Short mmCIF file of C-alpha atoms in Angstrom, two decimals:
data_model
loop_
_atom_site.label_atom_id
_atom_site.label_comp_id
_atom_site.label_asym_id
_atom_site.label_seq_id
_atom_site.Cartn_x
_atom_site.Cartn_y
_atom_site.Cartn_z
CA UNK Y 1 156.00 77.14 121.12
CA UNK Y 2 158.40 74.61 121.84
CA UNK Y 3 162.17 74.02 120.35
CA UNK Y 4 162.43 70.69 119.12
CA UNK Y 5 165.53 68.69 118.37
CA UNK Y 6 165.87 65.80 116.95
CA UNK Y 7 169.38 64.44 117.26
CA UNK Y 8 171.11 67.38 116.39
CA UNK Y 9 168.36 68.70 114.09
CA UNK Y 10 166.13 71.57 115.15
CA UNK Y 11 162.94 71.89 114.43
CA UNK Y 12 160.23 74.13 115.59
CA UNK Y 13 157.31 73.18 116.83
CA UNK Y 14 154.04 75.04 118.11
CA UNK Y 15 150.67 74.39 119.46
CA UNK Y 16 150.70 70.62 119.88
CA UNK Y 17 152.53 67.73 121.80
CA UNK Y 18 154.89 65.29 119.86
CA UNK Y 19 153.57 62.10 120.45
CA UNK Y 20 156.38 60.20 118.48
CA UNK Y 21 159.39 60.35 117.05
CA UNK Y 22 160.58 57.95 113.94
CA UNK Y 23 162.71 58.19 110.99
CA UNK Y 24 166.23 56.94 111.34
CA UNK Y 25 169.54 58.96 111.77
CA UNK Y 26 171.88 60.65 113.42
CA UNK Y 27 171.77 62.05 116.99
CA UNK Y 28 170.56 61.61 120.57
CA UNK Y 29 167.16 61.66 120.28
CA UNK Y 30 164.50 63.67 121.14
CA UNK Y 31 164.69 66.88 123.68
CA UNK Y 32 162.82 69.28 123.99
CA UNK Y 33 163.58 73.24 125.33
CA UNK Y 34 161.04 75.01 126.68
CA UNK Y 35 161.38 77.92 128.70
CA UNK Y 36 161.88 76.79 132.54
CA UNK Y 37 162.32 73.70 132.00
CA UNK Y 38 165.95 72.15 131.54
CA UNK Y 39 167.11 70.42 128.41
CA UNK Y 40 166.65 66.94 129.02
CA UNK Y 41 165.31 64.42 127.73
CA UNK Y 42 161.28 63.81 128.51
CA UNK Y 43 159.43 60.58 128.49
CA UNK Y 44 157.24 60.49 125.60
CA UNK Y 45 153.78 60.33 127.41
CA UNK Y 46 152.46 56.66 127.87
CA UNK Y 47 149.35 57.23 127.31
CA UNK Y 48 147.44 59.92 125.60
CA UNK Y 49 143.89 60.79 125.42
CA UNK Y 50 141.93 58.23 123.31
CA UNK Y 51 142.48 59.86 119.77
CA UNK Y 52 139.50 59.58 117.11
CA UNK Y 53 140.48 59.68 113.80
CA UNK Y 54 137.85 62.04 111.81
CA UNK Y 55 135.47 61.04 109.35
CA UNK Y 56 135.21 61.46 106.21
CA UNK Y 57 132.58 64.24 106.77
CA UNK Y 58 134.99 65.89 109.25
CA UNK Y 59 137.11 67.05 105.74
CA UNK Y 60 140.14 69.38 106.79
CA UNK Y 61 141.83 72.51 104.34
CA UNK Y 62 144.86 74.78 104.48
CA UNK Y 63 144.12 78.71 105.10
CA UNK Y 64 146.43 81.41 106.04
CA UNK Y 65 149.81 79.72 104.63
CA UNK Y 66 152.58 81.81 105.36
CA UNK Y 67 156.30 80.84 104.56
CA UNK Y 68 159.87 81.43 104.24
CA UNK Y 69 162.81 82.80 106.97
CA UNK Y 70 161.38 83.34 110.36
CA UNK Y 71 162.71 86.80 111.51
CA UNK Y 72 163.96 85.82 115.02
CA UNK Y 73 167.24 87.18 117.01
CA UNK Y 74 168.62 83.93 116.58
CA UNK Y 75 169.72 84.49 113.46
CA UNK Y 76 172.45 86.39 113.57
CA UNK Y 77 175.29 87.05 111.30
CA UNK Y 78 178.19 85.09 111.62
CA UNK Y 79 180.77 88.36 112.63
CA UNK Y 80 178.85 89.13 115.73
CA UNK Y 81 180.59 88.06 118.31
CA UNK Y 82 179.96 86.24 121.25
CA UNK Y 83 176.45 85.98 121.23
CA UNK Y 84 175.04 82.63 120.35
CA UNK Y 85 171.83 81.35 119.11
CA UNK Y 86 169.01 83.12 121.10
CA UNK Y 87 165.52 81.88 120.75
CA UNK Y 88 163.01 84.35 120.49
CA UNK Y 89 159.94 82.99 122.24
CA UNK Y 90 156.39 84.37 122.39
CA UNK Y 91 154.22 86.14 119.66
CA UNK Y 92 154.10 85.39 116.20
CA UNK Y 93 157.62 85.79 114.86
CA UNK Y 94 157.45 88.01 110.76
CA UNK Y 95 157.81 85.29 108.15
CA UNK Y 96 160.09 86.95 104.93
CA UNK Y 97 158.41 84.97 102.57
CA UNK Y 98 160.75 83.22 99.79
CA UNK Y 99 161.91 79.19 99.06
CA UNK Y 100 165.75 80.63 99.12
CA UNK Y 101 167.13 80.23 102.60
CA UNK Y 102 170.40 81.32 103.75
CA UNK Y 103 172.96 78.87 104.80
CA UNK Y 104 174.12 79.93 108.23
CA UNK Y 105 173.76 79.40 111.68
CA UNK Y 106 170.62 80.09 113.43
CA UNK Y 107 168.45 80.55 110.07
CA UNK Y 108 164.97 79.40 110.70
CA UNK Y 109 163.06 78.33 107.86
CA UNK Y 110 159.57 76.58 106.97
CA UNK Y 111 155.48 76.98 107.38
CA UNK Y 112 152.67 78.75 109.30
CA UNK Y 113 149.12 77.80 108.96
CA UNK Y 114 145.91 77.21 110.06
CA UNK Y 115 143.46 74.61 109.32
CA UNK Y 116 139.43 74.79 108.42
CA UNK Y 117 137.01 72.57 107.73
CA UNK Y 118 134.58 71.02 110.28
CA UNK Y 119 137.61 68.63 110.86
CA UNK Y 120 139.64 71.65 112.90
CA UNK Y 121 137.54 71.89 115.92
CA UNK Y 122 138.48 68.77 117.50
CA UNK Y 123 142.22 67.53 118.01
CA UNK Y 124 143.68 66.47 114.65
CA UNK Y 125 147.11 64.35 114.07
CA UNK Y 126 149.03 65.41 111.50
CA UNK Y 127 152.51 63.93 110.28
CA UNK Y 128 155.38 65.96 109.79
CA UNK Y 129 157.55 64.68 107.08
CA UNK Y 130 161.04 66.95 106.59
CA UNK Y 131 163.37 65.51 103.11
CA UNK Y 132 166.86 66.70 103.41
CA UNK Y 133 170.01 66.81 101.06
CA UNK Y 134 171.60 64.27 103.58
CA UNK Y 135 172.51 65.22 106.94
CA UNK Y 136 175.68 63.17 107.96
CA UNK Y 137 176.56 63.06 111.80
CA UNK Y 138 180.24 64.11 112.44
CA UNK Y 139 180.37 61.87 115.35
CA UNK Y 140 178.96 58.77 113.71
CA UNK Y 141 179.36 58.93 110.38
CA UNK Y 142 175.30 57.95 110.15
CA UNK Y 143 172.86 59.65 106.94
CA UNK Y 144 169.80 61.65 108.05
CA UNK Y 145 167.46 62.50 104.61
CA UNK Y 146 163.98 61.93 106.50
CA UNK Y 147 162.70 63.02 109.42
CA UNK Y 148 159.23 62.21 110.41
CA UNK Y 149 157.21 63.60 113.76
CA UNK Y 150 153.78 62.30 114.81
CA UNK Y 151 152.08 65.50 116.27
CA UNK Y 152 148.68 65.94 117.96
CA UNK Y 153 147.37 69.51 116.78
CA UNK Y 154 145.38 71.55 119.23
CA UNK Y 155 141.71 73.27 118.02
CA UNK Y 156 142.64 76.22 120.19
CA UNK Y 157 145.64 76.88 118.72
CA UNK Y 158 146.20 80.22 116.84
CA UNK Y 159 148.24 78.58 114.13
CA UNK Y 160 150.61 75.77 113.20
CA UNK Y 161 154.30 75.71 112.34
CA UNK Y 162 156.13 73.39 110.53
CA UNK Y 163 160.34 75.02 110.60
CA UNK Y 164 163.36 73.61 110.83
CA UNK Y 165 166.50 76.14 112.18
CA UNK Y 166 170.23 75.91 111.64
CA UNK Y 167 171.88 75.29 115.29
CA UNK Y 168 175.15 73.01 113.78
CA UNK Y 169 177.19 73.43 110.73
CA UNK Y 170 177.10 70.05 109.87
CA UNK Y 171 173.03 71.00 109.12
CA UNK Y 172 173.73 73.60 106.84
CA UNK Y 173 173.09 71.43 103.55
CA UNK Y 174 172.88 73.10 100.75
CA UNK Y 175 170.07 72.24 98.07
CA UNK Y 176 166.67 71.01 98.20
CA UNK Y 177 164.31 70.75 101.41
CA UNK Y 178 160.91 69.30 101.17
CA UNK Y 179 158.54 70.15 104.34
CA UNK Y 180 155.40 67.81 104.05
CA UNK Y 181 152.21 67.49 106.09
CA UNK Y 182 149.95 64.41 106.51
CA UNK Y 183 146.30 64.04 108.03
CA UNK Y 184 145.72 60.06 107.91
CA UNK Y 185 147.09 59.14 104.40
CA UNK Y 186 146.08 62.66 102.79
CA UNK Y 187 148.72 65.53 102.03
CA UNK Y 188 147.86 68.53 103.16
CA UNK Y 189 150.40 70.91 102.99
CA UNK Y 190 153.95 70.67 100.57
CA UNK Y 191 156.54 72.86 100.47
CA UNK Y 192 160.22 72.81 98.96
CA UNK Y 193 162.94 75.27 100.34
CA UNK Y 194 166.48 75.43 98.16
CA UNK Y 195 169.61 76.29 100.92
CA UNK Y 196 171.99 78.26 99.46
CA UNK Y 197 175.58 80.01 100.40
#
């Protein structure tokens, strides 16, 4: 699983390899923070395996949808001191499931699935499409309400996640978050989270 931000937007990732970034807004662009490697910025690869799109025939669904706050030790309440945001990494972090998240730091929130269909045994690109309440970028001023990732999905993957976490205050935007997934120009997964405080 890797940790994903996007400008100063996190977003969790697993079992797959961004192959682009779009959407406009605020932040430094893309970095990624795996586990023994440092936190810089990679080079998007140049050039990928040849990708074949499926077939009509190679029809995709959604199975095992989980969703809600991810139960991980970075979220912590705001009165412990000194600790930080800590990533849990490895195994399959509880999902509480609900559509109310908590506005504070380190709150991870979103989707885990799988996909079926004859479609799901070969490598499938899917698009990630996040609509926020407007994220605005202290340093520049600059509106964030989409955020869209181009990700290659594995077939040996256990599942999928689509989550975005709390690591700034400035993210913590209360009201309605809609979590989309695209395969080609079909939706297959929607979801809408309300932030509260």
């Amino acid at each position: 699983m890797a940790r994903v931000a996007l400008g100063m937007v996190f977003l969790i990732l697993a079992s797959g390899t961004v192959l682009a970034e779009q959407g406009g807004g605020a932040g430094s662009g893309l970095k990624l923070d795996v586990p023994g490697v440092d936190n810089k910025y990679p080079e998007l690869p140049e050039k990928t395996t040849k990708y074949v799109p499926l077939s009509a025939s190679d029809e995709l669904s959604v199975s095992n949808l989980e969703y809600g706050v991810f139960q991980t030790r970075s979220a912590q309440d705001e009165d412990e001191p000194g600790e930080g945001i800590t990533l849990a990494w490895g195994g399959k972090q509880p999902i509480t499931e609900t559509t109310y998240i908590p506005a504070r730091i380190g709150v991870k929130f979103g989707m885990r699935y799988n996909l079926d269909g004859p479609g799901s045994r070969r490598p499938v690109r899917v698009k990630l499409l996040y609509l926020t309440p407007g994220l605005v970028d202290p340093t520049s001023g600059k509106h964030q309400d989409k955020i869209e990732i181009v990700q290659e999905l594995s077939p040996k993957a256990r599942y999928h996640v689509m989550a975005f976490q709390f690591a700034e205050a400035f993210e913590i935007i209360p009201g309605a978050w809609h979590m989309y997934v695209f395969h080609e120009d079909r939706k297959l997964l929607e979801k809408t989270f309300t932030v509260v405080k």
